[in-house]
Short mmCIF file of C-alpha atoms and ligand atoms in Angstrom, two decimals:
data_model
loop_
_atom_site.label_atom_id
_atom_site.label_comp_id
_atom_site.label_asym_id
_atom_site.label_seq_id
_atom_site.Cartn_x
_atom_site.Cartn_y
_atom_site.Cartn_z
CA UNK T 160 0.15 -0.01 0.06
CA UNK T 161 1.48 3.31 1.15
CA UNK T 162 4.74 4.39 2.80
CA UNK T 163 5.41 7.45 4.67
CA UNK T 164 8.87 9.00 5.41
CA UNK T 165 9.69 10.23 8.59
CA UNK T 166 13.31 11.39 9.08
CA UNK T 167 15.51 8.73 8.16
CA UNK T 168 12.74 5.88 9.26
CA UNK T 169 10.27 4.49 7.00
CA UNK T 170 6.70 3.87 7.93
CA UNK T 171 5.18 0.76 5.99
CA UNK T 172 1.50 -0.01 5.37
CA UNK T 173 0.16 -3.47 4.26
CA UNK T 174 3.43 -4.56 3.08
CA UNK T 175 2.60 -7.94 4.90
CA UNK T 176 6.00 -6.95 6.34
CA UNK T 177 8.15 -7.48 3.06
CA UNK T 178 10.66 -4.68 3.91
CA UNK T 179 11.62 -6.02 6.90
CA UNK T 180 13.23 -8.93 5.45
CA UNK T 181 14.95 -7.04 3.64
CA UNK T 182 16.28 -4.64 6.32
CA UNK T 183 17.48 -7.36 8.21
CA UNK T 184 19.35 -8.85 5.40
CA UNK T 185 21.09 -5.48 4.34
CA UNK T 186 21.60 -4.78 8.00
CA UNK T 187 23.87 -7.61 8.52
CA UNK T 188 22.71 -7.92 12.52
CA UNK T 189 24.62 -10.31 14.36
CA UNK T 190 20.85 -11.40 16.34
CA UNK T 191 17.39 -10.23 16.07
CA UNK T 192 14.98 -10.18 18.67
CA UNK T 193 11.51 -9.82 19.18
CA UNK T 194 9.97 -8.18 22.53
CA UNK T 195 6.47 -9.00 23.22
CA UNK T 196 4.25 -9.20 25.85
CA UNK T 197 2.45 -12.61 26.70
CA UNK T 198 -0.76 -11.60 24.68
CA UNK T 199 1.18 -10.36 21.81
CA UNK T 200 3.12 -13.39 21.92
CA UNK T 201 0.58 -15.86 21.47
CA UNK T 202 -2.06 -13.72 19.01
CA UNK T 203 0.59 -11.78 17.35
CA UNK T 204 3.69 -13.65 17.01
CA UNK T 205 2.00 -16.66 14.57
CA UNK T 206 0.81 -14.09 12.45
CA UNK T 207 4.00 -12.16 12.19
CA UNK T 208 5.62 -15.47 11.89
CA UNK T 209 3.59 -16.44 8.71
CA UNK T 210 3.63 -12.82 6.72
CA UNK T 211 7.49 -13.93 7.17
CA UNK T 212 7.11 -17.29 5.53
CA UNK T 213 8.01 -18.86 8.69
CA UNK T 214 10.94 -17.08 10.01
CA UNK T 215 12.51 -17.95 12.89
CA UNK T 216 15.77 -16.64 12.96
CA UNK T 217 15.07 -14.96 16.32
CA UNK T 218 15.05 -14.93 20.14
CA UNK T 219 12.09 -13.90 21.89
CA UNK T 220 12.08 -11.99 24.87
CA UNK T 221 8.64 -11.76 26.24
CA UNK T 222 7.50 -9.74 29.21
CA UNK T 223 4.30 -9.50 31.30
CA UNK T 224 1.37 -7.00 29.63
CA UNK T 225 0.37 -4.13 31.02
CA UNK T 226 1.07 -0.15 31.72
CA UNK T 227 2.08 -1.22 35.00
CA UNK T 228 4.84 -3.10 33.84
CA UNK T 229 6.14 -0.36 31.77
CA UNK T 230 8.84 0.64 34.74
CA UNK T 231 12.78 0.16 35.25
CA UNK T 232 12.44 -2.86 36.94
CA UNK T 233 10.97 -4.45 33.62
CA UNK T 234 13.82 -3.02 31.78
CA UNK T 235 16.43 -4.13 34.05
CA UNK T 236 15.21 -7.85 33.13
CA UNK T 237 15.13 -7.12 29.76
CA UNK T 238 19.15 -5.42 29.51
CA UNK T 239 19.86 -8.84 31.50
CA UNK T 240 18.50 -10.85 28.82
CA UNK T 241 20.41 -9.46 26.05
CA UNK T 242 23.51 -9.37 27.94
CA UNK T 243 22.30 -13.22 28.79
CA UNK T 244 22.03 -13.76 24.89
CA UNK T 245 25.15 -11.80 24.06
CA UNK T 246 23.48 -8.92 22.42
CA UNK T 247 26.15 -6.93 21.08
CA UNK T 248 26.09 -3.18 19.12
CA UNK T 249 24.93 -4.89 15.67
CA UNK T 250 21.59 -6.80 17.58
CA UNK T 251 17.98 -5.53 16.10
CA UNK T 252 15.16 -5.28 18.22
CA UNK T 253 11.81 -6.02 16.91
CA UNK T 254 8.75 -4.53 18.96
CA UNK T 255 5.79 -6.34 18.24
CA UNK T 256 3.12 -5.32 20.62
CA UNK T 257 0.92 -2.15 21.93
CA UNK T 258 2.28 1.20 23.08
CA UNK T 259 3.77 -0.33 25.93
CA UNK T 260 5.82 -2.82 24.06
CA UNK T 261 6.90 -0.06 21.44
CA UNK T 262 7.82 2.25 24.21
CA UNK T 263 9.63 0.25 26.58
CA UNK T 264 11.21 -1.58 23.83
CA UNK T 265 12.20 1.48 22.15
CA UNK T 266 13.85 2.71 25.48
CA UNK T 267 15.64 -0.73 26.49
CA UNK T 268 16.74 -0.59 22.59
CA UNK T 269 17.88 3.26 22.72
CA UNK T 270 19.96 2.71 25.94
CA UNK T 271 21.53 -0.31 25.68
CA UNK T 272 25.16 -0.57 25.19
CA UNK T 273 24.35 2.89 23.70
CA UNK T 274 21.82 2.30 21.41
CA UNK T 275 20.98 -0.60 19.10
CA UNK T 276 18.79 -0.62 15.96
CA UNK T 277 15.00 -1.62 16.68
CA UNK T 278 11.89 -1.60 14.96
CA UNK T 279 8.21 -1.13 15.77
CA UNK T 280 5.32 -3.64 14.59
CA UNK T 281 2.54 -2.24 15.90
CA UNK T 282 -0.47 -4.36 16.88
CA UNK T 283 -3.02 -2.14 19.09
CA UNK T 284 -4.73 0.88 16.98
CA UNK T 285 -3.32 3.00 19.48
CA UNK T 286 0.14 1.97 18.80
CA UNK T 287 -0.53 1.91 15.22
CA UNK T 288 -1.77 5.86 15.33
CA UNK T 289 0.34 7.46 17.83
CA UNK T 290 2.63 5.46 20.42
CA UNK T 291 4.75 3.36 17.41
CA UNK T 292 5.29 6.73 15.22
CA UNK T 293 7.29 9.64 16.45
CA UNK T 294 10.15 8.61 18.19
CA UNK T 295 9.23 8.84 22.05
CA UNK T 296 10.25 5.76 23.69
CA UNK T 297 9.70 5.97 27.78
CA UNK T 298 8.65 4.35 31.02
CA UNK T 299 6.61 5.58 33.99
CA UNK T 300 8.25 6.58 37.21
CA UNK T 301 6.79 6.49 40.54
CA UNK T 302 3.31 6.25 38.78
CA UNK T 303 4.05 9.51 36.89
CA UNK T 304 3.67 8.67 33.02
CA UNK T 305 6.78 8.42 30.83
CA UNK T 306 8.87 10.30 33.07
CA UNK T 307 12.14 8.58 31.75
CA UNK T 308 12.78 8.41 27.81
CA UNK T 309 14.68 9.20 24.77
CA UNK T 310 13.71 10.44 21.30
CA UNK T 311 14.97 7.66 19.18
CA UNK T 312 13.43 6.89 16.00
CA UNK T 313 12.76 3.19 15.35
CA UNK T 314 14.46 2.11 11.77
CA UNK T 315 11.28 1.41 10.44
CA UNK T 316 7.51 0.92 11.51
CA UNK T 317 5.00 -1.54 10.05
CA UNK T 318 1.47 -0.91 9.89
CA UNK T 319 -0.58 -4.12 9.63
CA UNK T 320 -4.35 -3.98 9.91
CA UNK T 321 -4.59 -7.71 10.00
CA UNK T 322 -2.97 -7.56 13.46
CA UNK T 323 -5.79 -5.71 15.09
CA UNK T 324 -8.04 -8.31 14.31
CA UNK T 325 -7.68 -10.27 17.93
CA UNK T 326 -7.92 -6.73 19.49
CA UNK T 327 -10.82 -6.35 22.14
CA UNK T 328 -13.59 -4.13 21.61
CA UNK T 329 -12.17 -2.01 24.80
CA UNK T 330 -8.68 -1.91 23.16
CA UNK T 331 -10.05 -0.44 19.50
CA UNK T 332 -11.69 2.09 21.22
CA UNK T 333 -8.76 3.41 22.92
CA UNK T 334 -6.80 3.52 20.26
CA UNK T 335 -9.86 5.72 18.47
CA UNK T 336 -9.23 8.49 21.33
CA UNK T 337 -6.17 9.17 19.70
CA UNK T 338 -7.35 9.31 16.02
CA UNK T 339 -10.76 11.41 17.27
CA UNK T 340 -7.87 13.96 18.70
CA UNK T 341 -5.86 13.64 15.23
CA UNK T 342 -9.35 14.97 13.75
CA UNK T 343 -9.71 17.36 16.72
CA UNK T 344 -6.16 19.24 16.36
CA UNK T 345 -5.93 19.15 12.78
CA UNK T 346 -8.43 18.40 10.14
CA UNK T 347 -12.37 19.26 10.79
CA UNK T 348 -13.25 17.24 7.94
CA UNK T 349 -11.73 14.10 8.97
CA UNK T 350 -13.11 14.51 12.26
CA UNK T 351 -16.91 14.76 10.35
CA UNK T 352 -15.82 11.63 8.72
CA UNK T 353 -15.21 9.64 12.03
CA UNK T 354 -18.32 10.64 13.55
CA UNK T 355 -20.10 8.71 10.56
CA UNK T 356 -17.94 5.76 10.88
CA UNK T 357 -18.10 2.55 13.36
CA UNK T 358 -14.62 2.25 14.92
CA UNK T 359 -15.39 -1.66 15.08
CA UNK T 360 -14.70 -1.95 11.23
CA UNK T 361 -12.37 0.75 10.67
CA UNK T 362 -11.27 1.34 7.14
CA UNK T 363 -7.54 1.12 6.65
CA UNK T 364 -7.58 4.59 5.30
CA UNK T 365 -8.85 6.02 8.28
CA UNK T 366 -5.49 4.61 9.97
CA UNK T 367 -3.18 6.02 7.40
CA UNK T 368 -5.04 9.38 7.33
CA UNK T 369 -4.52 9.23 11.31
CA UNK T 370 -0.90 8.45 11.07
CA UNK T 371 -0.01 10.89 8.46
CA UNK T 372 -1.37 13.40 10.57
CA UNK T 373 0.93 12.65 13.68
CA UNK T 374 3.93 12.11 10.94
CA UNK T 375 3.40 16.05 9.58
CA UNK T 376 3.27 17.28 13.02
CA UNK T 377 6.34 15.39 14.52
CA UNK T 378 8.27 15.95 11.19
CA UNK T 379 7.85 19.76 11.36
CA UNK T 380 9.20 19.78 15.64
CA UNK T 381 10.49 16.42 15.96
CA UNK T 382 11.63 17.25 19.77
CA UNK T 383 8.56 18.98 20.90
CA UNK T 384 9.53 22.47 20.89
CA UNK T 385 6.76 24.47 19.38
CA UNK T 386 4.03 22.48 17.25
CA UNK T 387 4.19 18.89 18.37
CA UNK T 388 2.83 19.88 21.67
CA UNK T 389 -0.54 20.09 19.70
CA UNK T 390 -0.43 16.24 20.04
CA UNK T 391 -0.76 16.44 24.02
CA UNK T 392 -3.98 17.87 23.61
CA UNK T 393 -6.21 16.33 26.12
CA UNK T 394 -3.48 14.35 27.58
CA UNK T 395 -2.22 16.70 30.56
CA UNK T 396 -5.68 16.35 32.53
CA UNK T 397 -5.98 12.55 30.77
CA UNK T 398 -2.45 11.14 31.51
CA UNK T 399 -3.19 12.65 35.14
CA UNK T 400 -6.49 10.56 35.44
CA UNK T 401 -5.02 7.74 33.95
CA UNK T 402 -2.40 7.52 36.49
CA UNK T 403 -4.29 8.63 39.12
CA UNK T 404 -6.76 5.05 38.18
CA UNK T 405 -3.77 2.83 37.94
CA UNK T 406 -3.28 3.25 41.18
CA UNK T 407 -6.35 3.31 42.91
CA UNK T 408 -9.22 1.97 40.77
CA UNK T 409 -9.96 -1.65 40.56
CA UNK T 410 -10.40 -1.67 37.20
CA UNK T 411 -7.62 0.63 35.24
CA UNK T 412 -8.77 3.03 32.74
CA UNK T 413 -7.26 2.46 29.36
CA UNK T 414 -4.90 5.05 28.04
CA UNK T 415 -7.62 6.17 25.50
CA UNK T 416 -10.43 6.00 27.97
CA UNK T 417 -8.37 8.81 29.82
CA UNK T 418 -7.41 10.56 27.14
CA UNK T 419 -11.26 10.75 26.28
CA UNK T 420 -11.67 11.97 29.44
CA UNK T 421 -8.80 14.53 29.21
CA UNK T 422 -10.39 15.73 25.92
CA UNK T 423 -13.84 16.85 27.39
CA UNK T 424 -12.23 18.35 29.97
CA UNK T 425 -9.42 20.09 27.58
CA UNK T 426 -12.50 21.07 25.18
CA UNK T 427 -14.03 22.84 28.04
CA UNK T 428 -10.91 24.79 29.05
CA UNK T 429 -10.54 25.53 25.24
CA UNK T 430 -13.93 27.18 25.47
CA UNK T 431 -13.25 29.21 28.45
CA UNK T 432 -9.60 30.14 27.18
CA UNK T 433 -9.41 29.98 23.68
CA UNK T 434 -12.72 30.87 21.99
CA UNK T 435 -13.47 27.20 21.27
CA UNK T 436 -17.48 27.77 20.19
CA UNK T 437 -19.75 26.57 22.61
CA UNK T 438 -21.82 24.47 19.88
CA UNK T 439 -18.15 22.73 19.12
CA UNK T 440 -17.79 22.13 23.00
CA UNK T 441 -21.04 20.35 22.92
CA UNK T 442 -20.50 18.45 19.91
CA UNK T 443 -17.34 17.36 21.17
CA UNK T 444 -18.97 16.02 24.69
CA UNK T 445 -21.49 14.65 22.90
CA UNK T 446 -19.62 12.72 20.64
CA UNK T 447 -17.02 11.20 23.20
CA UNK T 448 -19.30 10.28 25.68
CA UNK T 449 -21.51 8.29 23.58
CA UNK T 450 -18.66 6.11 22.79
CA UNK T 451 -16.60 5.76 25.76
CA UNK T 452 -18.20 4.75 29.43
CA UNK T 453 -19.35 6.70 31.92
CA UNK T 454 -17.03 7.31 34.50
CA UNK T 455 -16.87 9.63 37.33
CA UNK T 456 -13.53 11.72 38.42
CA UNK T 457 -13.70 11.31 42.74
CA UNK T 458 -13.75 14.74 43.87
CA UNK T 459 -11.43 13.58 46.70
CA UNK T 460 -8.83 12.88 43.98
CA UNK T 461 -8.77 16.20 42.36
CA UNK T 462 -6.11 17.31 44.29
CA UNK T 463 -3.79 14.52 43.65
CA UNK T 464 -4.66 15.11 40.09
CA UNK T 465 -3.57 18.55 40.42
CA UNK T 466 -0.27 17.39 41.56
CA UNK T 467 0.14 14.89 38.82
CA UNK T 468 -0.37 17.76 36.31
CA UNK T 469 2.32 19.58 37.93
CA UNK T 470 4.66 16.87 37.03
CA UNK T 471 3.53 17.34 33.09
CA UNK T 472 6.57 17.22 31.05
CA UNK T 473 5.13 20.81 29.11
CA UNK T 474 5.07 22.51 32.10
CA UNK T 475 7.83 25.51 32.01
CA UNK T 476 8.54 27.63 35.23
CA UNK T 477 6.02 25.66 37.49
CA UNK T 478 3.18 26.63 35.38
CA UNK T 479 0.80 23.78 34.05
CA UNK T 480 0.54 24.48 30.28
CA UNK T 481 -2.03 22.75 27.95
CA UNK T 482 -2.73 22.88 24.44
CA UNK T 483 -5.95 23.96 23.49
CA UNK T 484 -8.25 24.20 20.28
CA UNK T 485 -9.63 27.04 18.83
CA UNK T 486 -12.10 25.52 16.70
CA UNK T 487 -12.32 21.86 16.02
CA UNK T 488 -9.48 20.88 13.33
CA UNK T 489 -6.86 23.66 14.95
CA UNK T 490 -4.95 23.87 18.40
CA UNK T 491 -2.82 26.22 19.85
CA UNK T 492 0.02 25.23 22.66
CA UNK T 493 1.28 26.68 25.62
CA UNK T 494 -1.89 27.83 26.99
CA UNK T 495 -1.81 28.76 30.44
CA UNK T 496 -4.40 27.80 32.86
CA UNK T 497 -5.14 28.85 36.33
CA UNK T 498 -6.10 25.59 38.95
CA UNK T 499 -9.28 27.00 39.82
CA UNK T 500 -10.50 26.40 35.80
CA UNK T 501 -8.82 23.17 35.56
CA UNK T 502 -10.82 21.92 38.98
CA UNK T 503 -13.86 23.46 37.11
CA UNK T 504 -12.96 21.40 33.88
CA UNK T 505 -12.88 18.04 36.00
CA UNK T 506 -16.84 19.20 37.71
CA UNK T 507 -18.06 20.28 33.73
CA UNK T 508 -17.10 16.22 33.12
CA UNK T 509 -18.63 15.17 36.12
CA UNK T 510 -21.58 17.09 35.25
CA UNK T 511 -22.33 14.80 32.10
CA UNK T 512 -23.51 12.13 34.11
CA UNK T 513 -25.05 13.71 37.20
CA UNK T 514 -28.72 13.30 36.33
P1 NAD H 101 -0.61 -1.65 25.48
O1 NAD H 101 0.76 -1.96 24.80
O2 NAD H 101 -0.79 -2.30 26.99
O3 NAD H 101 -1.84 -3.04 24.87
C1 NAD H 101 -3.03 -3.00 25.40
C2 NAD H 101 -3.25 -4.47 25.50
O4 NAD H 101 -3.54 -5.23 23.97
C3 NAD H 101 -2.26 -5.18 26.28
O5 NAD H 101 -2.77 -6.03 27.12
C4 NAD H 101 -1.78 -5.75 24.78
O6 NAD H 101 -1.23 -6.96 25.60
C5 NAD H 101 -2.89 -6.19 24.51
N1 NAD H 101 -2.49 -6.41 22.67
C6 NAD H 101 -1.67 -5.91 22.13
N2 NAD H 101 -1.73 -5.99 20.76
C7 NAD H 101 -2.89 -7.02 20.49
C8 NAD H 101 -3.41 -7.87 19.63
N3 NAD H 101 -3.15 -7.34 18.51
N4 NAD H 101 -4.28 -8.48 20.02
C9 NAD H 101 -4.83 -8.67 21.32
N5 NAD H 101 -4.04 -8.10 22.17
C10 NAD H 101 -3.61 -7.55 22.18
O7 NAD H 101 -1.29 -0.61 25.49
P2 NAD H 101 -1.94 0.25 24.45
O8 NAD H 101 -3.04 1.13 24.00
O9 NAD H 101 -0.97 -0.22 23.00
O10 NAD H 101 -0.59 1.76 24.37
C11 NAD H 101 -0.64 2.70 25.40
C12 NAD H 101 0.77 3.00 25.73
O11 NAD H 101 0.79 3.68 24.79
C13 NAD H 101 0.82 3.77 27.20
O12 NAD H 101 1.74 3.45 27.97
C14 NAD H 101 1.10 5.29 26.38
O13 NAD H 101 1.69 5.90 27.48
C15 NAD H 101 1.97 4.68 25.19
N6 NAD H 101 1.85 6.00 24.35
C16 NAD H 101 3.07 6.05 23.65
C17 NAD H 101 3.26 7.43 22.63
C18 NAD H 101 4.60 7.45 22.01
O14 NAD H 101 4.59 8.77 21.48
N7 NAD H 101 5.40 7.06 22.49
C19 NAD H 101 1.89 8.15 22.30
C20 NAD H 101 0.80 7.09 22.89
C21 NAD H 101 0.75 6.58 23.98
#
């Protein structure tokens, strides 16, 4: 199908991984590792092998699934495994999984022996349209998301729709939050198309356009000095809600569920600070709540959420900074917001479900 250039890295679409074999042969790698979690090892590794005519010239490194494992302890385990396998600097790591695997695998690869090559094969919608593209790798520290990481590009990214066949509806919906975000920040027509589409039967063209939007933004500003900050729309509050839920809720939110909450709160702030029209705020609120499950942000968590937002990487000089919409399809960054208004945005979110 298509391919997109992203600096010296290429994003391949629907190639059944053919360019991966060329890359392995050309790279003359001494060893190839596949990094997966137990779910992707079971569900995606057979598809991977089948696409590569039963290729088995690799060692598998398997980890436990889930955000709670995206931390330094697991990285140490993986670095030690690489050492045990005598991985040298000419090794290649293939990250086969969702955003946790591409983030953590990318971080491990970019730091092992000061950096080895890696490739991302994202297997969730979220990692296809977002996590695997743009070169951000990272892990969580002390419940704060993505606190330690690097900007390192994979040698290539391979997006294959077939991997999504085994993904649960909940995980598909999680990834769809980032797709919606791309429409909200960059393309109103695309946002309208999404409203008329079914996330359960996603057209690969929708995935492709979402990646195009992300790739265009990160190509313009790879190190997030300016424009790239717009990709954080929904994430300042969303990340705080996600981190808090990870430690306090019995069933933690998915990344996308948290970002959906964050986008509604930050659309509220967009109306207050950035002239987003009331009708557009209502449209965003009703579209997102029609898709995502009802949730209440516990009022006794508000102070803790503010504290988590204070650790956000976009902040400067102790001020929490937001990326806010001025209308659907356009976003601005470095918006200063008072704590009082942040709290009001949480109250606004809860009011949607109040009878
Ligand atoms: P994930 O990797 O935890 O995957 C979600 C679940 O789906 C896991 O249980 C996984 O084992 C399972 N799974 C993966 N592929 C599957 C498949 N094809 N079939 C069946 N099960 C499958 O999480 P995610 O939602 O993909 O990604 C979230 C992570 O991505 C977060 O840590 C977030 O911070 C990160 N992220 C990073 C960036 C970035 O730019 N680096 C951007 C957005 C999100």
